[in-house]
XYZ file of C-alpha atoms in Angstrom:
644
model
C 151.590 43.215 45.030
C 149.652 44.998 42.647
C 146.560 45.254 44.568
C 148.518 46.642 47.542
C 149.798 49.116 45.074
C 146.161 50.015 43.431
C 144.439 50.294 47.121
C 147.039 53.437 48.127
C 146.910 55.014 45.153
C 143.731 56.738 45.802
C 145.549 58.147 48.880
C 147.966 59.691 47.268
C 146.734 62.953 46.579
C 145.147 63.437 50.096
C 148.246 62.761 52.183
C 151.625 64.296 52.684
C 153.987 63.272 49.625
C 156.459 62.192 52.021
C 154.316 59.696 52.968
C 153.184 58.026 49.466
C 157.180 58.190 48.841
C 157.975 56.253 51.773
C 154.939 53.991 50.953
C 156.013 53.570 47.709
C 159.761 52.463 48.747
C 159.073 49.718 50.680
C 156.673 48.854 47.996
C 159.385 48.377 45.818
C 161.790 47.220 48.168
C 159.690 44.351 48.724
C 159.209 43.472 45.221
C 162.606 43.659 44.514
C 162.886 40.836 46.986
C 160.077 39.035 45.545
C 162.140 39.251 42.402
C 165.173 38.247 43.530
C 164.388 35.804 45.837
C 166.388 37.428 48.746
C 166.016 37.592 52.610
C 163.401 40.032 54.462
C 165.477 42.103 56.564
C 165.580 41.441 60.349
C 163.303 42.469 62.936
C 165.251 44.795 64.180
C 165.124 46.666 60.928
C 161.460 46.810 60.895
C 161.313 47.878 64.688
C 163.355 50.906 63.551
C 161.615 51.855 60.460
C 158.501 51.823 62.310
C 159.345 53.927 65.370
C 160.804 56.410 62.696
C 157.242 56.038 60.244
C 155.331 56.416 63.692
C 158.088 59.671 64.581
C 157.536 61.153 61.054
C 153.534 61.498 61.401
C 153.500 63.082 64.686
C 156.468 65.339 63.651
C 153.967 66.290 60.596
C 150.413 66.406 62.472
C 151.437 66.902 66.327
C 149.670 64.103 67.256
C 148.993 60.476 65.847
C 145.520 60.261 66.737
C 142.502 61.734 64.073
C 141.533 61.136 60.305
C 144.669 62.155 58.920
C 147.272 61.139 60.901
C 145.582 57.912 61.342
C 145.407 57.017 57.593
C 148.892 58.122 57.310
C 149.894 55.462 59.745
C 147.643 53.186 58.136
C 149.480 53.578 54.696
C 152.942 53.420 55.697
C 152.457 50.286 58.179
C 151.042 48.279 55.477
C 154.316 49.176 53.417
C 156.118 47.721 56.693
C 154.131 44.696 56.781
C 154.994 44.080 53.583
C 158.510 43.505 54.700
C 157.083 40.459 57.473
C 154.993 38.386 54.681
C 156.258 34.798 54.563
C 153.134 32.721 54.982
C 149.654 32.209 53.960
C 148.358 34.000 56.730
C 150.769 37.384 56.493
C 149.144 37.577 52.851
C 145.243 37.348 54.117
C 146.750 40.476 56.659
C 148.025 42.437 54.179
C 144.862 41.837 51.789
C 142.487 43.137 54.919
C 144.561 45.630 55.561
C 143.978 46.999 52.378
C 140.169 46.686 52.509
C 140.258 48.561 55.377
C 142.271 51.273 53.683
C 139.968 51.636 50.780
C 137.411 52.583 53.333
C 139.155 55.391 54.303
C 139.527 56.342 50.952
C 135.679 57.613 51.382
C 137.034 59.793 54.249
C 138.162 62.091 51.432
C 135.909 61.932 48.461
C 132.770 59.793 47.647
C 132.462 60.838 43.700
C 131.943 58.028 41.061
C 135.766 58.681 40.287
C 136.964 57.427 43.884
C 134.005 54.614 43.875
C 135.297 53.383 40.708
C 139.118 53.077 42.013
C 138.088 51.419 44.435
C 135.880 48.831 42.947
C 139.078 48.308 40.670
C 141.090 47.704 43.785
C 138.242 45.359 45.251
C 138.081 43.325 41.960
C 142.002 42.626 42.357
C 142.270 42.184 45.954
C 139.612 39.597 45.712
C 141.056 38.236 42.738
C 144.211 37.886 45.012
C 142.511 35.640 47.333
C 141.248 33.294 44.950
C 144.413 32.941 43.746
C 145.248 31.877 47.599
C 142.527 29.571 47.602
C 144.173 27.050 44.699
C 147.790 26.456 46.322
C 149.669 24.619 43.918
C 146.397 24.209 41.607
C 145.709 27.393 40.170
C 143.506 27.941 37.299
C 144.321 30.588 34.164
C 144.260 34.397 35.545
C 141.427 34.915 32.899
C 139.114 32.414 34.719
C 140.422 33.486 38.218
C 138.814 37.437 36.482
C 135.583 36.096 35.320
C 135.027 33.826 38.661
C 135.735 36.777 40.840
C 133.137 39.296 38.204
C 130.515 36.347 38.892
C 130.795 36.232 42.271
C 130.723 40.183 42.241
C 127.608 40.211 40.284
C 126.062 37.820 42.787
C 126.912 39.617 45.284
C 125.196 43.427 43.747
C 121.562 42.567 43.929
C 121.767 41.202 47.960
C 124.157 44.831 48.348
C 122.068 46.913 46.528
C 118.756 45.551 48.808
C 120.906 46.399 51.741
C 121.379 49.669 50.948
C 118.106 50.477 50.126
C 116.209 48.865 53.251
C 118.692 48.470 55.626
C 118.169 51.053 58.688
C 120.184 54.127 58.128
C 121.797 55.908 61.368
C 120.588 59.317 61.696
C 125.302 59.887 61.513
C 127.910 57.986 60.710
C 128.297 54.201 62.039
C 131.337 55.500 63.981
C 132.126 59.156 65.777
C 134.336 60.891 63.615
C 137.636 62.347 64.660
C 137.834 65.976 65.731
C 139.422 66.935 62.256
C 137.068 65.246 59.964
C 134.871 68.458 59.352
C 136.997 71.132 57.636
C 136.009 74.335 56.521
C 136.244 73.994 52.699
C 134.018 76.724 50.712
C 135.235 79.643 49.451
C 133.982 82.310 51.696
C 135.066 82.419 55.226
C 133.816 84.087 58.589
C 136.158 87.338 58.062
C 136.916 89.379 55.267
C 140.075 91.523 54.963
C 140.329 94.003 51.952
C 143.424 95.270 50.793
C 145.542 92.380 51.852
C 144.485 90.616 49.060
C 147.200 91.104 45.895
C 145.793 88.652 43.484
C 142.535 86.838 43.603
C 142.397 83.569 42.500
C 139.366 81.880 40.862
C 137.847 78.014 41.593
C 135.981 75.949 39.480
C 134.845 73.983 42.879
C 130.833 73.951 42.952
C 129.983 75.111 46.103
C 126.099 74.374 45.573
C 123.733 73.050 43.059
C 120.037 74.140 42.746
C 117.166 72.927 40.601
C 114.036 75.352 40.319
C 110.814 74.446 39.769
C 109.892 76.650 36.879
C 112.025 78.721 35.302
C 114.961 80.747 36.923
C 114.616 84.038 38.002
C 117.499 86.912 35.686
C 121.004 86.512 36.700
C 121.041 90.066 37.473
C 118.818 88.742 40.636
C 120.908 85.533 41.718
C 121.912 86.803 44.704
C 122.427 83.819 47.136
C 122.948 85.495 50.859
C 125.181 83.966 53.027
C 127.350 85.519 56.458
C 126.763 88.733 57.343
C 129.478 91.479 58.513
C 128.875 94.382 60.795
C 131.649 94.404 62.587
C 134.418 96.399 61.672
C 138.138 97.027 63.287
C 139.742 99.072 60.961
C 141.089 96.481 58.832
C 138.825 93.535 59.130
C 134.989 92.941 59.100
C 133.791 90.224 60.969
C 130.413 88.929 62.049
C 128.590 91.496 64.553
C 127.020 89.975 68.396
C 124.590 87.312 66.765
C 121.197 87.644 68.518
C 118.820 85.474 67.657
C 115.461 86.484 67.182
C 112.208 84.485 69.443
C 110.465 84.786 65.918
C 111.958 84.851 62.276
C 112.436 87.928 61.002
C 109.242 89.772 59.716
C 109.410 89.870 55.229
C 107.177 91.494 53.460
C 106.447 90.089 49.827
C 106.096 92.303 47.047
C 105.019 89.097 44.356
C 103.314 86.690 46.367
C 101.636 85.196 43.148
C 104.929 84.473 42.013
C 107.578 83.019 44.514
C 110.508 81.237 43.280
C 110.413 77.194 44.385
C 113.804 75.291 44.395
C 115.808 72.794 45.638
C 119.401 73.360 47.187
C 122.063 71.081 47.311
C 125.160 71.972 49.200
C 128.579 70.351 48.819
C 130.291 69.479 52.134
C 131.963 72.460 53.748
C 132.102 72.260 57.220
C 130.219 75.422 58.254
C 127.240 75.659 59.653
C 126.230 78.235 56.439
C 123.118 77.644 54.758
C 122.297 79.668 51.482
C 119.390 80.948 49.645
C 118.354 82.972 47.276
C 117.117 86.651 48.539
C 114.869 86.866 50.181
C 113.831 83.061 51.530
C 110.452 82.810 53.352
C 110.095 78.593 53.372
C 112.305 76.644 53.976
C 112.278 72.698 54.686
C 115.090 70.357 55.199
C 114.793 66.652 56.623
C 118.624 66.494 57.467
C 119.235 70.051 59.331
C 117.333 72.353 61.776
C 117.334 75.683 59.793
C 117.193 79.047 61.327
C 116.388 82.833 60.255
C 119.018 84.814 62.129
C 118.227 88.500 62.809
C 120.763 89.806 60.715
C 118.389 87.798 57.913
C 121.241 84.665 57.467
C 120.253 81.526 57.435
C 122.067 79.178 59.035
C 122.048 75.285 60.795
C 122.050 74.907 64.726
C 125.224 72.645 64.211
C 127.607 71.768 61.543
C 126.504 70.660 58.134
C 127.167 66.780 58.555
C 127.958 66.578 54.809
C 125.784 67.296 51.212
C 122.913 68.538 52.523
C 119.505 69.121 50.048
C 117.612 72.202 51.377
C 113.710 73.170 49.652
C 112.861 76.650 50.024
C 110.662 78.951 48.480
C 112.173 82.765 47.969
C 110.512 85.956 46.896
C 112.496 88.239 44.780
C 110.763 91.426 45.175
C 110.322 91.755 49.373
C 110.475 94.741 52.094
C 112.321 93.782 55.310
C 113.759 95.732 58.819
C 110.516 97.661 58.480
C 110.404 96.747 62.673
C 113.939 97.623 63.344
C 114.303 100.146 65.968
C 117.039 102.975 66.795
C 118.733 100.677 69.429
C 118.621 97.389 66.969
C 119.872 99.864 64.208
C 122.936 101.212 66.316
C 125.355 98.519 65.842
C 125.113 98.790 61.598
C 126.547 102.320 62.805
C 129.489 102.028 64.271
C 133.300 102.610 62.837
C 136.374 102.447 64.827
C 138.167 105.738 65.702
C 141.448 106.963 63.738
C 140.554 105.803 60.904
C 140.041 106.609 57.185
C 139.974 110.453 57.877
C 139.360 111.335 54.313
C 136.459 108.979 54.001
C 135.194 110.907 57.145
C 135.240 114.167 56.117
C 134.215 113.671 52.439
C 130.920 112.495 54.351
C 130.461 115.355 56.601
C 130.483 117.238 53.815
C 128.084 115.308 51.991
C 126.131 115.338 55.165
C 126.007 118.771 55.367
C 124.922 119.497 52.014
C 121.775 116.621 51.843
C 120.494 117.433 55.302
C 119.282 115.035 57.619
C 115.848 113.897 56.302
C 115.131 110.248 55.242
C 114.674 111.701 51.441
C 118.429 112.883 52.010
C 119.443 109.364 52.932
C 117.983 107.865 49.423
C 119.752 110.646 47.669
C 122.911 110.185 49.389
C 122.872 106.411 48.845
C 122.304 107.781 44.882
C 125.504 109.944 44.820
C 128.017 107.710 46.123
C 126.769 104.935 43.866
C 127.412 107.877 41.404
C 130.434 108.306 42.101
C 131.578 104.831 41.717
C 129.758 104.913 38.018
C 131.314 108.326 37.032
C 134.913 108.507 38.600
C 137.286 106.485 37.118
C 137.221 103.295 39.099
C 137.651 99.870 37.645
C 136.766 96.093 38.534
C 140.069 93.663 38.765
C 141.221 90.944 40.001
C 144.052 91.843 40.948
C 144.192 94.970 42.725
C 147.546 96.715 44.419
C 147.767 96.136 48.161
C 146.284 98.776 50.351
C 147.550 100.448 53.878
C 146.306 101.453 56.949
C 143.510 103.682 56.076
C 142.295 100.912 53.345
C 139.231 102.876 52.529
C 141.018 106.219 52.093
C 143.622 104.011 49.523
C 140.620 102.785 47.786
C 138.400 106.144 47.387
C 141.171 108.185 47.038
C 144.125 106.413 45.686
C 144.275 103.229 43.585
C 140.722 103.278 42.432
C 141.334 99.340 41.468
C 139.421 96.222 43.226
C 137.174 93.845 43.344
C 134.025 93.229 45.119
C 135.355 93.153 48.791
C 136.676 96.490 48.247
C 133.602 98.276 46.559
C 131.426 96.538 49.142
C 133.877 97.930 52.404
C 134.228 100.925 50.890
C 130.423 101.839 50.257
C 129.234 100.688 53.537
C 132.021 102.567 55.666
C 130.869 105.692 53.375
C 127.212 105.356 54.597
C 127.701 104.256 58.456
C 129.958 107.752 58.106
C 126.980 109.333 56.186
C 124.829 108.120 59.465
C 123.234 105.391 57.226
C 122.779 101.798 58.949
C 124.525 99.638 56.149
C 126.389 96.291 56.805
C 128.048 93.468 54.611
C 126.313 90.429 53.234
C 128.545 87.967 51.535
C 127.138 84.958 48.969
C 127.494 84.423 45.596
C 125.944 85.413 42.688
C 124.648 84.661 39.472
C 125.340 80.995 38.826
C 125.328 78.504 34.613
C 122.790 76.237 34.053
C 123.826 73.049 32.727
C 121.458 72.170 29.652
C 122.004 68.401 30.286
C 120.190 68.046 33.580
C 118.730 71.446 34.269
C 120.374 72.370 37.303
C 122.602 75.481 37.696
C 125.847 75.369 39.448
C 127.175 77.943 41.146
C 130.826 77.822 42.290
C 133.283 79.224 44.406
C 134.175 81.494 41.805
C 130.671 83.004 41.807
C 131.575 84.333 45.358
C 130.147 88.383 46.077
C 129.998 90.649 48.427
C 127.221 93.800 48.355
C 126.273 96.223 50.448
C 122.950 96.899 52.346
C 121.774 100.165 53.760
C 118.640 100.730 55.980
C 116.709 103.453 54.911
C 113.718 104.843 57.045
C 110.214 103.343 55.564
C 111.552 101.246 53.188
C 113.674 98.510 55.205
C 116.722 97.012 54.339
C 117.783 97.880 51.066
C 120.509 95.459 48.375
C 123.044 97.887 47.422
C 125.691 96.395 44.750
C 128.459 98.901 44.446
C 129.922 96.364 42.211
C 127.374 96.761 39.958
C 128.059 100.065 39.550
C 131.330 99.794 37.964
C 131.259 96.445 36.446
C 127.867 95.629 35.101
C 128.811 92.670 33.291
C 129.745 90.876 36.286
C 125.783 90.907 37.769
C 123.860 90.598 34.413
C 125.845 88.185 33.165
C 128.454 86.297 35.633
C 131.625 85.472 35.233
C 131.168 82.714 32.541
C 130.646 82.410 28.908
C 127.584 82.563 27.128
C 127.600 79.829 25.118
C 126.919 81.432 22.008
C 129.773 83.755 22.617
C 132.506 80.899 21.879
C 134.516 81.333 18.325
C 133.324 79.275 15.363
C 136.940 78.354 14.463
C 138.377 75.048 15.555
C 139.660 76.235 18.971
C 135.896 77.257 19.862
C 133.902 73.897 18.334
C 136.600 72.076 20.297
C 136.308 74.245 23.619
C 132.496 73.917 22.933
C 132.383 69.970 22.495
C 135.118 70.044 25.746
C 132.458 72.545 27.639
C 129.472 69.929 26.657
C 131.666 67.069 27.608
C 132.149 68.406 31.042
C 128.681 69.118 31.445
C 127.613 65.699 30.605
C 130.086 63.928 33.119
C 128.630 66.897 35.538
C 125.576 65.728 35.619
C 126.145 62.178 36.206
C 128.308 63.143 38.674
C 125.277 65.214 40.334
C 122.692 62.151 39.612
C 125.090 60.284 41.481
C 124.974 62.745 44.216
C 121.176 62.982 44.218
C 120.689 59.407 44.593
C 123.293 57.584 46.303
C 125.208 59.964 48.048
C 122.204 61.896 49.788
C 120.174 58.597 50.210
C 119.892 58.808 53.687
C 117.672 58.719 57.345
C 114.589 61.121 55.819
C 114.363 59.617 51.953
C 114.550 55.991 53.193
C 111.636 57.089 55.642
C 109.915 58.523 52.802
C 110.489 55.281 50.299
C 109.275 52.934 52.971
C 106.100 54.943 54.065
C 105.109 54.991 50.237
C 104.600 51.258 50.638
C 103.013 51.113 53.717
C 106.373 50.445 55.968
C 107.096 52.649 59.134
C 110.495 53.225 59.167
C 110.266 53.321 62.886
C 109.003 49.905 63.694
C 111.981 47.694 63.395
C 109.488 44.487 63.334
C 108.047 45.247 59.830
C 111.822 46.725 58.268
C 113.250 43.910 59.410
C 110.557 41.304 58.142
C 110.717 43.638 54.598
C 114.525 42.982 54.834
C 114.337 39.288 55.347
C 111.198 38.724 52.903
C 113.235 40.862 49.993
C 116.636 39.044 50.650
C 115.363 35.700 50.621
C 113.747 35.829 47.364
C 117.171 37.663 45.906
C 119.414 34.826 47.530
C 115.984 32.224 45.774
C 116.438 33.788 42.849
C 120.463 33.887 42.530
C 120.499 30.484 43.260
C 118.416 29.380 40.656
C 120.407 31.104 38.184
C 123.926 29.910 39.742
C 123.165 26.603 41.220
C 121.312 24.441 38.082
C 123.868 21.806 37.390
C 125.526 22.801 33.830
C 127.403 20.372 31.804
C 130.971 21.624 30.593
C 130.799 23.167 26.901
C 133.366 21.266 24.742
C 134.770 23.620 22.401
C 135.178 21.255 19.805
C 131.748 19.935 19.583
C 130.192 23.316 19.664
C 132.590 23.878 16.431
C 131.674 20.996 14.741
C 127.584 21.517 15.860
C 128.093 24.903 13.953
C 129.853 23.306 11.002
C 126.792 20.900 10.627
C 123.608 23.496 10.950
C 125.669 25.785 7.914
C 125.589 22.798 6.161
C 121.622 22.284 7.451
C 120.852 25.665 6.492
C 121.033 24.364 2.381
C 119.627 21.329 2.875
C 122.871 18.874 3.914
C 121.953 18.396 6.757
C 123.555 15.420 9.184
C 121.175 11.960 10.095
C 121.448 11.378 14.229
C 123.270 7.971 13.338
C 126.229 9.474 10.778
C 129.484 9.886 11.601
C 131.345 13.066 10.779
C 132.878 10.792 7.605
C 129.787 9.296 6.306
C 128.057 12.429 6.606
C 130.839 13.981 4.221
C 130.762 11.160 1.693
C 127.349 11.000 1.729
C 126.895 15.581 0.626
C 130.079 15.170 -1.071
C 128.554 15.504 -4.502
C 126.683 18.647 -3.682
C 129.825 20.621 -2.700
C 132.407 22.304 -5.588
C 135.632 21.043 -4.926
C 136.868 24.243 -2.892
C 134.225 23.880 -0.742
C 134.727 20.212 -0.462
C 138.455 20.594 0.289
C 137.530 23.066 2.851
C 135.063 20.565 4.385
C 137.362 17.546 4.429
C 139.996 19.726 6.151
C 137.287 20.794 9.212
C 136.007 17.022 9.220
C 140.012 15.550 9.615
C 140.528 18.328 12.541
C 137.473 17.519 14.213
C 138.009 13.814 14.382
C 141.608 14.239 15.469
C 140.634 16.187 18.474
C 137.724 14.146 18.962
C 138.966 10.731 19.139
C 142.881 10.586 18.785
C 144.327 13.474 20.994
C 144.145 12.340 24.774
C 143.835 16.725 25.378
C 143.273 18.825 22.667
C 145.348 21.274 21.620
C 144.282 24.911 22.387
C 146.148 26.664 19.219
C 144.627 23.827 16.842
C 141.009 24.077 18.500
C 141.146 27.912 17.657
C 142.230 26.678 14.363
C 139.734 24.662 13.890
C 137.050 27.783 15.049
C 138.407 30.129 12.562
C 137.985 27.515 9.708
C 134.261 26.639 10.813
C 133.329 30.415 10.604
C 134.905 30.982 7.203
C 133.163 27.981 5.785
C 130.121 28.922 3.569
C 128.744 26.182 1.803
């Protein structure tokens, strides 16, 4: 029972409580039986609680088909077929049932937490059916342990071959259900100011990235991601996506010194890639990447799952130079009826500047300005806005966070006559000293402005930065030198080291089991001559490498052994102390001669100490038929405290 109970505990948190309750109920209304030695209840019984288990998850999910609903079946029938196992074979069901349900386990989570609980459910379940194997003969649960940790250990270096060499499928071995990819990262493919009261931060890394070299200033972590043009009124959405025949013409401004890294995204279900502004390479071996006019990058499909990206970005860069008045005309538009006080305040702006491109620079210069000058301040927790959000903002509460700065500047310059648009990411990012990468989170999410302005391109406009300065140059974390020196800070500091530690091993596991797949095994097998692609030589690699892992296993495991008697190796260790001065014991002495023979060389505590080991060891030698366990240990503990 307790392996049942250790294989849906990792389930727990992913499913409905209502279903680890009712789980956990017939789990114990089973044991109780166990205990008590009771009937199972009838058939009929079990009929009905499993038309009403079956009832409950497609009252929940609307359907009983998919990931979810699926597992949740899976749970709560092994709780039912709990209440049917009689004989030898209902207990081998139940113990497959539950290997099958710590697969799904990886459904959820593949971290070195979740492998772990499940190799601790593996380790009992197979301990489980060893204990099957004995019937009436079992052996101590401590040996049944140790058999089942030798036959695990076996069993590692034929796995971990396997893994390595074994063809990997370009997907998973089996099609996934339609609600297996969810949307999970922190920005999403709308954005909604004002209706926002409170904004909650995350501590969920949305990406990791290691650079080759040194890291360019926070202040210029700016890691682009959807773009908005679109704009009702309320909500800004994504404008018509064209994509270009070409990529997107970028100018670089430091071509001797372009910023190299590595990007690995967490599993979000979007089809989102992200890179630093402004990328110009980029290489990937698991997705098709693509340049999209608005300048996001993106995947052709769905991100199957952690995905490692290389690209090379150039910080200082001139782009839209080619854009033309009808490409330009849709980063111009705002609804009608709306914000009228936004409106006017930019006619009159207008009015005053003039209409020549210098007038556009200046104009962009005054409203950031006015953000810097008027009393507006960054929070997280700004007051709801109405109809005319803008007009609120500008003109009433004054109070937001990025979203609002960001809608607020670019409705100000499409009103101004300026092509501007959205660009949502995240920026700035913490390095983590242990392994070197730096992690940016969902909490690092941003939104800033762009504006086009007429021989210079698309311009990065932070409004934000305007009014909160801190928030660019330095993030949203700590420094770690800014942590008190009393005992609250050295144990927040040893806590903050702590985590990063476990961080990184959690991101070497990542690295190199987790996004081990098609493309690195290709590129580990062509390093020693293999082609992935010709099945003869992988599989004659497989077959050559397994055989001389099973060869050498064997030799290790199958050399007869003779059986260690405990009391000889106590009395063997009794006689080379005695060796070690020079009393040592002839091949043809008995334990008694021996001791007569050295007796003179010994004080008498020593002797009477010696005598005493002697008398145990011959009565468990010769007159006890099977030596007692308590009086063997007894006879260890005297051996070990004997010094002559």
């Amino acid at each position: 029972m307790a392996p049942v109970a250790l294989s849906v505990l990792p389930h727990v948190g992913h499913l409905p409580w209502w279903v680890g309750v009712g789980f956990f109920v017939l789990f114990l209304w089973r044991l109780g039986l166990v205990m008590s030695g009771r009937w199972l209840p009838r058939a009929s019984v079990r009929w009905v609680a499993a038309i009403a288990c079956t009832a409950a998850v497609y009252a929940h999910y609307q359907t009983v088909f998919g990931r979810e609903p699926g597992v949740a079946l899976l749970v709560l029938f092994l709780g039912l077929k709990l209440m049917e196992m009689q004989a030898r074979r209902d207990l081998f069901v139940v113990i497959f049932l539950c290997f099958f349900l710590l697969l799904t386990v990886f459904f959820h989570s593949q971290s070195i937490a979740t492998a772990a609980a499940v190799a601790l459910a593996l380790y009992a379940l197979l301990t489980a059916m060893l204990t099957m194997q004995f019937r009436h003969d079992e052996m101590p649960l401590r040996r049944r342990f140790r058999s089942v940790g030798l036959m695990l250990a076996q069993a590692l270096p034929i796995a971990a071959v396997i893994f390595v060499l074994f063809p990997r499928a370009g997907g998973p071995l089996w099609g996934l259900p339609s609600d297996a990819q969810r949307a999970r990262t922190g920005l999403s493919d709308a954005m909604t100011p004002g209706n926002i009261a409170q904004l909650s931060e995350s501590d969920e890394i949305a990406f990791r990235v290691l650079f080759d070299g040194d890291a360019p200033p926070t202040a210029q972590l700016y890691w682009r991601g959807p773009v908005f043009g679109a704009f009702d009124g309320q909500t800004w959405r994504a404008g018509i996506r064209r994509d270009p025949p070409s990529p997107p013409r970028i100018e670089t401004l430091d071509a001797n010194r372009p910023v190299r890294y590595t990007m690995t995204l967490e599993p979000a279900g979007r089809s989102w890639l992200f890179a630093l502004e402004m990328p110009v390479q980029v290489q990937s071996t698991s997705v098709e990447p693509l340049l999209r006019r608005d300048l996001q990058l993106v995947s052709r499909d769905a991100l199957p799952g952690r995905t490692r990206v290389t690209l090379v970005s150039s910080t200082a860069f001139r782009v839209g130079l080619d854009e033309t008045a009808a490409s330009l005309r849709e980063w111009l538009a705002l609804p009608q009826g709306f914000n009228p006080r936004t409106i006017g305040m930019a006619t009159r702006w207008r009015a005053e500047a003039g209409g020549t491109p210098q007038a556009d620079a200046a104009l962009v210069e005054r409203a950031l300005a006015m953000f810097r000058t008027e009393p507006f301040r960054y929070t997280l927790e700004p007051p709801l806005l109405g109809r005319d959000s803008v007009d609120d903002f500008l003109f009433g509460s004054r109070a937001g966070f990025c979203e609002h700065y960001a809608s607020a500047f670019t409705v100000l310059m499409r009103a101004l006559g300026i092509p501007a648009r959205i660009v949502t990411g995240y920026q700035g990012g913490e390095r983590n000293p242990v392994d070197g990468y730096w992690l940016v989170r969902q909490a690092d999410a941003h939104a800033w402005s762009e504006v086009w302005l007429d021989g210079r391109g698309w311009i990065r406009v932070d409004p934000t930065a305007a009014v909160a300065p801190q928030r660019i140059e330095r993030g949203l974390r700590i420094e770690p030198g800014a942590v008190a020196e009393d005992a609250g800070g050295r144990t927040r500091a040893m806590l903050r080291q702590l985590w990063f530690n476990l961080d990184a091993i959690g991101n070497a596991w990542n690295q190199w089991i987790l996004s081990y797949d098609r493309s690195r095994q290709r590129g580990l097998l062509e390093r020693i001559g293999i082609t992935a692609d010709d099945w003869r030589q992988l599989a004659a690699l497989l077959a050559a490498v397994l055989t001389a892992v099973l060869g050498g296993i064997a030799l290790l495991t199958l050399r007869p052994q003779l059986p260690r008697d405990p009391v000889m190796q106590a009395y063997a260790t009794f006689c080379a102390r005695l060796a070690a001065v020079g009393l040592g014991r002839f091949k043809h002495e008995t334990a008694s001669r021996h001791l007569a023979r050295i007796a003179r060389a010994l004080d008498d505590q020593r002797l009477t100490e010696a005598r005493r080991i002697v008398m145990v060891y011959e009565r468990l030698r010769y007159a006890d038929a099977e030596p007692d366990r308590a009086t063997v240990r007894h006879l260890r503990k005297s051996v070990q405290a004997f010094k002559p």
